[in-house]
Tab-separated table of C-alpha atoms in Angstrom:
chain	number	residue	atom	x	y	z
A	19	MET	CA	-0.214	0.249	0.261
A	20	ASN	CA	3.364	2.283	-0.097
A	21	ARG	CA	2.893	3.119	-3.525
A	22	ILE	CA	-0.860	4.888	-2.588
A	23	LYS	CA	-0.751	8.495	-2.662
A	24	PHE	CA	-2.571	9.270	0.814
A	25	LEU	CA	-6.222	11.362	0.143
A	26	PHE	CA	-5.492	14.805	1.914
A	27	LEU	CA	-7.944	17.128	1.347
A	28	SER	CA	-6.739	21.112	2.188
A	29	LEU	CA	-9.151	23.713	3.555
A	30	ALA	CA	-9.343	26.170	0.518
A	31	PRO	CA	-8.727	29.528	1.817
A	32	LEU	CA	-11.807	31.056	2.647
A	33	THR	CA	-11.346	34.895	2.665
A	34	VAL	CA	-9.779	37.096	0.247
A	35	ALA	CA	-9.484	41.210	0.598
A	36	ALA	CA	-12.519	42.839	-0.362
A	37	ALA	CA	-10.926	45.392	-2.367
A	38	ASP	CA	-9.674	42.686	-4.818
A	39	PHE	CA	-13.520	41.282	-4.839
A	40	ASP	CA	-14.224	44.796	-5.334
A	41	SER	CA	-12.290	45.396	-8.408
A	42	ALA	CA	-13.248	42.418	-9.996
A	43	VAL	CA	-16.965	43.512	-10.097
A	44	ASP	CA	-15.928	47.046	-10.929
A	45	ALA	CA	-13.886	45.908	-13.976
A	46	LEU	CA	-16.873	43.705	-14.842
A	47	VAL	CA	-19.636	46.393	-14.797
A	48	ALA	CA	-17.912	48.790	-16.687
A	49	ASN	CA	-17.375	46.462	-19.624
A	50	ASN	CA	-21.295	45.238	-19.539
A	51	LEU	CA	-22.809	46.154	-22.653
A	52	GLY	CA	-26.251	45.874	-20.614
A	53	LEU	CA	-25.969	48.662	-18.758
A	54	LYS	CA	-24.473	50.572	-21.549
A	55	VAL	CA	-27.658	49.950	-23.350
A	56	GLU	CA	-30.040	51.187	-20.031
A	57	THR	CA	-27.753	54.198	-20.417
A	58	ALA	CA	-28.377	55.056	-23.892
A	59	ARG	CA	-32.140	54.274	-24.429
A	60	ALA	CA	-32.638	56.463	-20.721
A	61	GLU	CA	-30.948	59.065	-22.771
A	62	ALA	CA	-32.276	59.034	-26.034
A	63	SER	CA	-36.205	59.250	-23.697
A	64	VAL	CA	-34.969	62.569	-21.877
A	65	GLU	CA	-33.996	63.813	-25.675
A	66	SER	CA	-37.030	63.375	-27.108
A	67	ILE	CA	-38.612	65.365	-24.438
A	68	LYS	CA	-36.614	68.122	-25.425
A	69	ALA	CA	-36.749	67.919	-28.502
A	70	GLU	CA	-40.138	68.609	-28.578
A	71	ASN	CA	-39.869	72.417	-26.906
A	72	ILE	CA	-37.364	72.992	-29.677
A	73	LEU	CA	-39.225	75.923	-31.981
A	74	ALA	CA	-40.319	74.931	-35.202
A	75	GLY	CA	-38.319	76.436	-38.608
A	76	PRO	CA	-39.900	79.750	-40.098
A	77	GLU	CA	-42.304	79.419	-42.612
A	78	VAL	CA	-41.661	81.325	-46.032
A	79	GLU	CA	-44.026	81.409	-48.982
A	80	PHE	CA	-44.258	83.117	-52.222
A	81	SER	CA	-46.720	83.700	-54.449
A	82	ARG	CA	-47.447	84.182	-58.291
A	83	VAL	CA	-50.107	85.226	-60.144
A	84	TRP	CA	-51.203	86.636	-63.333
A	85	GLY	CA	-53.867	88.630	-64.531
A	86	THR	CA	-56.272	87.819	-67.671
A	87	THR	CA	-55.845	91.472	-68.934
A	88	ALA	CA	-52.656	93.584	-69.623
A	89	GLU	CA	-55.162	96.519	-67.748
A	90	PHE	CA	-54.443	94.382	-64.284
A	91	GLY	CA	-51.092	93.150	-64.890
A	92	ASN	CA	-49.303	90.378	-62.732
A	93	LYS	CA	-49.125	90.019	-58.828
A	94	TRP	CA	-46.621	88.468	-56.814
A	95	GLY	CA	-46.403	88.079	-52.970
A	96	LEU	CA	-44.127	87.195	-50.236
A	97	SER	CA	-44.543	86.491	-46.856
A	98	VAL	CA	-42.681	84.801	-43.439
A	99	SER	CA	-43.759	83.650	-40.712
A	100	GLN	CA	-43.241	81.393	-37.104
A	101	GLY	CA	-45.186	79.468	-34.967
A	102	PHE	CA	-45.326	79.905	-30.864
A	103	ASP	CA	-47.059	77.450	-29.176
A	104	TRP	CA	-49.344	78.874	-26.113
A	105	PRO	CA	-47.751	80.781	-23.887
A	106	GLY	CA	-46.291	78.588	-20.795
A	107	LEU	CA	-46.105	75.591	-22.519
A	108	TYR	CA	-42.491	75.674	-23.020
A	109	LYS	CA	-41.789	75.857	-19.395
A	110	ALA	CA	-44.126	73.082	-18.540
A	111	ARG	CA	-41.739	71.102	-21.352
A	112	SER	CA	-38.464	72.244	-19.602
A	113	GLU	CA	-40.047	71.493	-16.472
A	114	ALA	CA	-41.212	67.867	-17.247
A	115	ALA	CA	-37.603	67.132	-19.310
A	116	ARG	CA	-35.525	67.924	-15.943
A	117	THR	CA	-38.178	65.668	-14.150
A	118	ALA	CA	-37.507	62.731	-16.382
A	119	SER	CA	-33.869	63.568	-16.440
A	120	THR	CA	-33.410	63.055	-12.684
A	121	ALA	CA	-36.127	59.687	-13.018
A	122	MET	CA	-33.585	58.603	-15.558
A	123	GLN	CA	-30.420	59.509	-13.395
A	124	TYR	CA	-32.249	57.120	-10.690
A	125	LEU	CA	-32.744	54.437	-12.772
A	126	ARG	CA	-29.564	54.335	-14.167
A	127	GLU	CA	-27.943	54.243	-10.831
A	128	ALA	CA	-30.845	51.639	-10.004
A	129	ASN	CA	-29.523	49.626	-12.967
A	130	LEU	CA	-26.045	49.338	-11.948
A	131	LEU	CA	-26.801	48.415	-8.166
A	132	ASP	CA	-28.727	45.344	-10.353
A	133	ALA	CA	-25.368	45.063	-12.629
A	134	ARG	CA	-23.096	44.737	-9.436
A	135	ARG	CA	-25.620	42.446	-8.032
A	136	ASP	CA	-25.275	40.239	-10.262
A	137	ALA	CA	-21.776	40.017	-11.324
A	138	ARG	CA	-21.086	39.513	-7.320
A	139	VAL	CA	-23.361	36.395	-7.579
A	140	LEU	CA	-21.185	35.429	-11.072
A	141	LEU	CA	-17.971	35.494	-8.812
A	142	ILE	CA	-19.542	33.685	-6.084
A	143	ASP	CA	-20.560	31.203	-8.101
A	144	TYR	CA	-16.853	30.889	-9.660
A	145	ILE	CA	-15.265	30.433	-6.499
A	146	HIS	CA	-17.609	27.689	-5.182
A	147	ASN	CA	-17.225	25.974	-8.588
A	148	TYR	CA	-13.370	26.800	-8.039
A	149	GLN	CA	-13.302	24.944	-4.366
A	150	ILE	CA	-14.860	21.968	-5.481
A	151	LEU	CA	-13.552	21.658	-8.402
A	152	SER	CA	-10.315	21.611	-6.615
A	153	LEU	CA	-11.503	19.244	-3.860
A	154	GLN	CA	-12.579	16.342	-6.598
A	155	ARG	CA	-9.356	16.960	-8.529
A	156	GLU	CA	-7.582	15.725	-4.956
A	157	ILE	CA	-10.075	12.671	-5.091
A	158	ALA	CA	-9.348	11.976	-8.891
A	159	THR	CA	-5.910	12.122	-8.322
A	160	ASN	CA	-5.424	9.497	-5.338
A	161	ILE	CA	-8.046	7.242	-6.876
A	162	ASP	CA	-5.863	7.027	-10.214
A	163	SER	CA	-2.720	6.172	-7.737
A	164	MET	CA	-5.101	3.790	-6.371
A	165	VAL	CA	-5.999	1.947	-9.787
A	166	VAL	CA	-2.037	1.720	-10.217
A	167	TYR	CA	-1.578	0.380	-7.096
A	168	TYR	CA	-4.082	-2.504	-7.088
A	169	ARG	CA	-3.460	-3.359	-10.974
A	170	ASP	CA	0.025	-4.024	-10.392
A	171	ALA	CA	-0.524	-5.708	-6.879
A	172	ALA	CA	-3.382	-8.345	-8.286
A	173	GLU	CA	-0.976	-9.177	-11.482
A	174	VAL	CA	1.627	-10.343	-8.845
A	175	GLY	CA	-1.229	-11.816	-6.230
A	176	LEU	CA	-1.080	-9.566	-3.516
A	177	GLU	CA	-4.260	-7.465	-4.292
A	178	THR	CA	-7.164	-9.986	-5.903
A	179	ARG	CA	-8.555	-9.179	-8.952
A	180	ILE	CA	-12.361	-7.836	-7.890
A	181	ASP	CA	-10.548	-5.559	-5.214
A	182	TYR	CA	-8.909	-3.779	-8.748
A	183	ASN	CA	-12.160	-4.196	-10.333
A	184	LYS	CA	-13.871	-1.959	-7.492
A	185	THR	CA	-11.010	0.506	-7.823
A	186	VAL	CA	-11.605	1.158	-11.266
A	187	LEU	CA	-15.327	1.443	-10.975
A	188	GLU	CA	-14.694	3.842	-8.237
A	189	ARG	CA	-12.352	6.087	-11.035
A	190	ILE	CA	-15.104	5.828	-13.292
A	191	ALA	CA	-17.439	7.503	-10.896
A	192	VAL	CA	-14.923	9.922	-9.413
A	193	HIS	CA	-13.771	11.309	-12.723
A	194	ARG	CA	-17.209	11.767	-14.422
A	195	GLU	CA	-18.004	13.917	-11.805
A	196	LEU	CA	-14.861	15.566	-12.278
A	197	HIS	CA	-16.024	16.118	-15.744
A	198	ASN	CA	-19.391	17.816	-14.608
A	199	LEU	CA	-17.605	20.408	-12.441
A	200	GLU	CA	-15.450	20.619	-15.589
A	201	ALA	CA	-18.588	21.409	-17.703
A	202	ALA	CA	-19.766	23.790	-15.182
A	203	GLN	CA	-16.471	25.882	-14.840
A	204	GLU	CA	-16.469	26.432	-17.932
A	205	ALA	CA	-19.945	27.479	-18.138
A	206	ILE	CA	-19.690	30.058	-15.084
A	207	ILE	CA	-16.711	31.296	-17.370
A	208	ALA	CA	-18.611	31.693	-20.482
A	209	GLN	CA	-21.467	33.154	-18.419
A	210	LEU	CA	-18.287	35.767	-16.667
A	211	GLN	CA	-17.330	36.731	-20.368
A	212	ASP	CA	-20.263	36.848	-21.483
A	213	PHE	CA	-20.955	39.989	-18.767
A	214	ASN	CA	-17.781	41.364	-19.869
A	215	ALA	CA	-18.933	42.109	-23.316
A	216	GLY	CA	-17.225	39.047	-24.687
A	217	LEU	CA	-13.912	39.900	-22.754
A	218	ASP	CA	-11.728	37.517	-21.384
A	219	VAL	CA	-12.158	37.111	-17.981
A	220	GLN	CA	-9.059	35.487	-16.856
A	221	PRO	CA	-7.281	38.278	-15.638
A	222	ILE	CA	-10.158	39.112	-13.204
A	223	LEU	CA	-10.250	35.747	-12.118
A	224	GLU	CA	-7.090	35.412	-11.471
A	225	GLY	CA	-7.462	39.061	-8.933
A	226	ILE	CA	-9.966	36.575	-6.834
A	227	GLY	CA	-8.600	33.800	-6.878
A	228	ASP	CA	-10.325	30.816	-5.175
A	229	SER	CA	-11.097	32.602	-2.282
A	230	TYR	CA	-14.475	34.379	-1.121
A	231	PRO	CA	-14.270	38.067	-0.268
A	232	ASP	CA	-13.890	39.050	3.615
A	233	MET	CA	-17.646	40.828	3.694
A	234	GLU	CA	-19.523	41.872	6.583
A	235	PRO	CA	-23.436	41.830	6.256
A	236	MET	CA	-25.058	45.290	6.645
A	237	ARG	CA	-27.145	45.552	9.920
A	238	LEU	CA	-30.397	44.894	9.540
A	239	SER	CA	-31.919	47.894	11.867
A	240	VAL	CA	-29.499	49.794	9.738
A	241	ALA	CA	-30.209	48.275	6.767
A	242	LEU	CA	-33.997	48.668	6.962
A	243	SER	CA	-33.817	52.553	8.563
A	244	VAL	CA	-32.172	53.355	5.578
A	245	MET	CA	-33.274	51.593	2.567
A	246	ARG	CA	-36.432	53.953	1.378
A	247	GLU	CA	-33.693	56.810	1.090
A	248	ARG	CA	-31.394	54.731	-0.606
A	249	ASP	CA	-33.066	53.118	-2.915
A	250	PRO	CA	-32.738	54.265	-6.347
A	251	ARG	CA	-35.247	52.652	-7.477
A	252	TYR	CA	-37.846	53.879	-5.269
A	253	ALA	CA	-36.441	57.803	-5.953
A	254	ALA	CA	-36.692	56.808	-9.617
A	255	ALA	CA	-40.432	56.283	-9.242
A	256	LEU	CA	-41.480	59.496	-7.295
A	257	ALA	CA	-39.028	61.103	-9.833
A	258	GLN	CA	-41.151	59.263	-12.384
A	259	ALA	CA	-44.294	60.345	-11.045
A	260	ASN	CA	-43.085	64.502	-10.963
A	261	ALA	CA	-42.515	63.770	-14.447
A	262	ALA	CA	-45.523	62.504	-15.484
A	263	GLU	CA	-47.359	65.393	-13.132
A	264	SER	CA	-45.150	67.706	-15.520
A	265	LEU	CA	-46.362	65.886	-18.812
A	266	VAL	CA	-50.268	66.181	-17.212
A	267	LYS	CA	-49.163	69.977	-17.276
A	268	VAL	CA	-48.058	69.801	-21.129
A	269	ASP	CA	-50.853	67.713	-22.010
A	270	ARG	CA	-53.144	70.599	-20.770
A	271	LEU	CA	-51.568	73.342	-22.179
A	272	SER	CA	-51.394	71.212	-25.722
A	273	ALA	CA	-54.872	71.687	-25.414
A	274	PHE	CA	-54.882	75.797	-26.092
A	275	PRO	CA	-54.057	76.991	-29.618
A	276	GLY	CA	-51.070	77.505	-31.043
A	277	PHE	CA	-50.405	80.988	-33.139
A	278	SER	CA	-48.274	82.499	-35.525
A	279	ILE	CA	-46.852	85.863	-36.843
A	280	GLY	CA	-45.317	86.857	-39.955
A	281	PHE	CA	-44.381	89.360	-42.388
A	282	GLU	CA	-46.491	89.737	-45.480
A	283	HIS	CA	-45.157	92.093	-48.847
A	284	GLU	CA	-47.154	91.820	-51.849
A	285	THR	CA	-46.620	93.678	-55.347
A	286	GLU	CA	-49.324	94.594	-57.618
A	287	GLY	CA	-47.999	96.682	-60.841
A	288	ASP	CA	-46.758	98.895	-59.565
A	289	GLU	CA	-47.518	99.242	-56.543
A	290	HIS	CA	-46.200	97.239	-53.167
A	291	PHE	CA	-47.787	96.506	-50.077
A	292	ASN	CA	-46.400	95.315	-46.725
A	293	GLY	CA	-48.425	94.057	-43.749
A	294	PHE	CA	-48.065	91.049	-40.980
A	295	SER	CA	-50.801	88.430	-40.851
A	296	ILE	CA	-51.596	86.355	-37.248
A	297	GLY	CA	-52.702	83.009	-37.433
A	298	ILE	CA	-53.987	80.561	-34.910
A	299	THR	CA	-53.642	76.720	-34.524
A	300	LEU	CA	-56.994	74.877	-33.136
A	301	PRO	CA	-55.983	71.826	-31.105
A	302	SER	CA	-57.059	68.168	-31.711
A	303	TRP	CA	-60.207	67.309	-30.403
A	304	GLY	CA	-60.601	64.676	-27.598
A	305	GLY	CA	-56.948	63.065	-27.795
A	306	ARG	CA	-55.603	65.574	-24.731
A	307	ARG	CA	-57.941	64.293	-22.136
A	308	HIS	CA	-56.785	60.761	-22.663
A	309	SER	CA	-53.120	60.763	-22.783
A	310	ALA	CA	-53.213	63.059	-19.345
A	311	LYS	CA	-54.797	60.565	-17.583
A	312	ALA	CA	-52.653	58.258	-19.237
A	313	ALA	CA	-50.230	59.789	-17.357
A	314	ARG	CA	-51.577	60.333	-14.231
A	315	LEU	CA	-52.259	56.345	-13.980
A	316	GLU	CA	-48.433	55.936	-15.492
A	317	ALA	CA	-47.499	58.111	-12.363
A	318	GLU	CA	-49.039	55.785	-10.169
A	319	ALA	CA	-48.021	52.791	-11.451
A	320	ALA	CA	-44.510	53.458	-11.197
A	321	LEU	CA	-45.262	54.533	-7.348
A	322	THR	CA	-46.997	51.166	-6.732
A	323	ASP	CA	-44.621	49.305	-8.286
A	324	ALA	CA	-42.159	51.159	-6.335
A	325	GLU	CA	-43.424	50.387	-2.999
A	326	ILE	CA	-43.633	46.497	-4.110
A	327	ALA	CA	-40.276	46.914	-4.356
A	328	LEU	CA	-39.066	48.064	-1.601
A	329	HIS	CA	-41.426	45.229	0.807
A	330	GLN	CA	-39.710	42.807	-1.366
A	331	ARG	CA	-36.443	44.236	-0.727
A	332	LYS	CA	-36.876	44.064	3.119
A	333	ALA	CA	-38.630	40.990	3.118
A	334	SER	CA	-35.440	39.438	1.669
A	335	LEU	CA	-33.568	41.887	3.826
A	336	VAL	CA	-34.530	39.832	7.145
A	337	THR	CA	-34.722	36.377	5.612
A	338	ASP	CA	-30.984	36.501	4.395
A	339	ASN	CA	-29.828	38.075	7.781
A	340	ASN	CA	-31.822	35.144	9.142
A	341	LEU	CA	-30.394	32.980	7.010
A	342	ILE	CA	-26.192	34.161	7.524
A	343	ASP	CA	-27.220	33.587	11.350
A	344	SER	CA	-28.210	29.951	10.639
A	345	TYR	CA	-25.135	29.427	8.005
A	346	ARG	CA	-22.307	30.777	10.422
A	347	LYS	CA	-23.637	28.516	12.986
A	348	VAL	CA	-23.498	25.215	10.342
A	349	ILE	CA	-19.797	26.907	9.414
A	350	GLU	CA	-18.473	27.125	12.676
A	351	GLU	CA	-19.675	23.191	13.492
A	352	TYR	CA	-18.597	21.684	10.325
A	353	GLU	CA	-14.708	23.686	10.393
A	354	PRO	CA	-13.300	21.623	13.471
A	355	VAL	CA	-14.060	17.790	11.518
A	356	VAL	CA	-13.417	19.362	7.731
A	357	LYS	CA	-10.007	20.920	9.367
A	358	ASP	CA	-8.711	17.379	11.202
A	359	LYS	CA	-7.333	15.183	8.713
A	360	SER	CA	-6.312	12.573	11.434
A	361	HIS	CA	-9.640	10.244	10.008
A	362	TYR	CA	-8.058	10.253	6.377
A	363	GLU	CA	-4.785	9.089	8.125
A	364	LEU	CA	-6.461	6.154	10.431
A	365	LEU	CA	-8.667	4.858	7.556
A	366	HIS	CA	-6.085	4.666	5.541
A	367	LYS	CA	-3.659	3.459	8.224
A	368	ALA	CA	-6.569	0.482	8.500
A	369	LEU	CA	-6.613	-0.464	4.838
A	370	LYS	CA	-3.271	-0.597	5.097
A	371	ALA	CA	-3.033	-3.175	7.916
A	372	GLY	CA	-6.087	-4.915	6.162
A	373	GLN	CA	-8.277	-4.041	8.872
A	374	ILE	CA	-10.789	-3.058	6.484
A	375	THR	CA	-11.560	-3.825	3.259
A	376	PHE	CA	-11.473	-1.835	0.174
A	377	LEU	CA	-14.871	-1.532	-0.334
A	378	THR	CA	-15.546	-0.041	3.646
A	379	TYR	CA	-12.229	2.193	2.620
A	380	ILE	CA	-13.900	3.933	0.152
A	381	GLU	CA	-17.641	4.013	2.142
A	382	GLU	CA	-16.111	6.023	5.510
A	383	LEU	CA	-13.569	8.074	2.878
A	384	ASN	CA	-16.517	9.374	0.409
A	385	TYR	CA	-18.596	9.997	3.912
A	386	PHE	CA	-15.721	12.500	4.820
A	387	ILE	CA	-15.752	14.221	1.451
A	388	ALA	CA	-19.896	14.491	1.448
A	389	ALA	CA	-19.172	16.158	4.490
A	390	HIS	CA	-16.544	18.552	3.298
A	391	ARG	CA	-18.518	19.230	-0.100
A	392	ASP	CA	-21.568	19.959	2.268
A	393	TYR	CA	-19.148	21.956	4.288
A	394	LEU	CA	-18.296	24.564	0.446
A	395	ASP	CA	-22.036	24.293	-0.215
A	396	VAL	CA	-23.171	26.318	3.003
A	397	LEU	CA	-19.896	28.419	2.799
A	398	TYR	CA	-21.599	29.227	-0.680
A	399	GLU	CA	-24.851	29.925	0.645
A	400	TYR	CA	-23.627	32.058	2.815
A	401	ASN	CA	-21.272	34.402	0.990
A	402	LEU	CA	-24.489	34.706	-1.083
A	403	ALA	CA	-26.747	35.915	1.428
A	404	ILE	CA	-24.313	38.347	2.909
A	405	ALA	CA	-23.893	39.649	-0.994
A	406	ARG	CA	-27.649	40.181	-1.137
A	407	THR	CA	-27.415	42.354	1.833
A	408	LYS	CA	-25.057	44.463	0.535
A	409	TYR	CA	-26.904	45.464	-2.688
A	410	TYR	CA	-26.605	49.245	-1.802
A	411	ASP	CA	-22.920	48.657	-1.305
């Protein structure tokens, strides 16, 4: 049994500097195309409102008419006019653009927080997969050496062919799980690369290694007390409500007629005539009342959605804080057992001395491996819960 590589499960580093993790998050968010698209759409929406507040270009009209007899001669005329909306409408549109711009700014901040949350989750997924993959590779290395030993020992009669076949079957199971974890790692890296606008993420991943960030959850009492003031999506909803009210005012003033003032010049024979013109543009009937009502309903819906989202976030925050306490207790119970390598040594000695069969050795070993895997899973859930509580960071 001396040629069997002894399985020694190392405990992965538990934490990395939070600054390194935050730098990785910053790098991913800076390249995220989805965030850039949402920002561009928000800016386009504001610009469309501003565009409506620009005066239309002046209208120039020329006319030429011919008389039927030489006695009356021919006539020609030239007019230049400028149209205006109802007084106060331009100010109302400017206010609507300003409030819409404020709302869009808050929405950009909210989208940024969402993107940072998604980046944290992806990186934590990667770290979790990295740790269990490292564990599985150690197991695979150990079982590979056992297969070699039992094959050679069976050939010279030191071990049975049955025990050798058992090691082969165990190796198949271990490597199948290893391949599954490697495929999962490739999928996570692909997600990270997609989030990173298709750019290579290896430099970012090298910065965080295989360790979770040293994060502390936000205190529940503090988070609940400042949530309404710090939530940009709620602030955006309030701003959207103000913007909707501004649009209501715009719609109301748009129901009034517009005006045009112009200069007129006409020539008839040798006579020249100069003067001015005033025009009135009547609004369409009925539509303004419905658009104003739609704007009010949009404002009410935005506020209601924001209140619902805020209550859901509060409930999630309370739930996550309870989970963090529960996970921390489980981690503290697991760590002394996971860090203790004596059970692996005792099992190895018992197998070497012939006190237990290979099958018993594998069954007992898998028991401790499963416990180690459970520990890594709890550690993963613990860090995910902490990351969710840090939404506003």
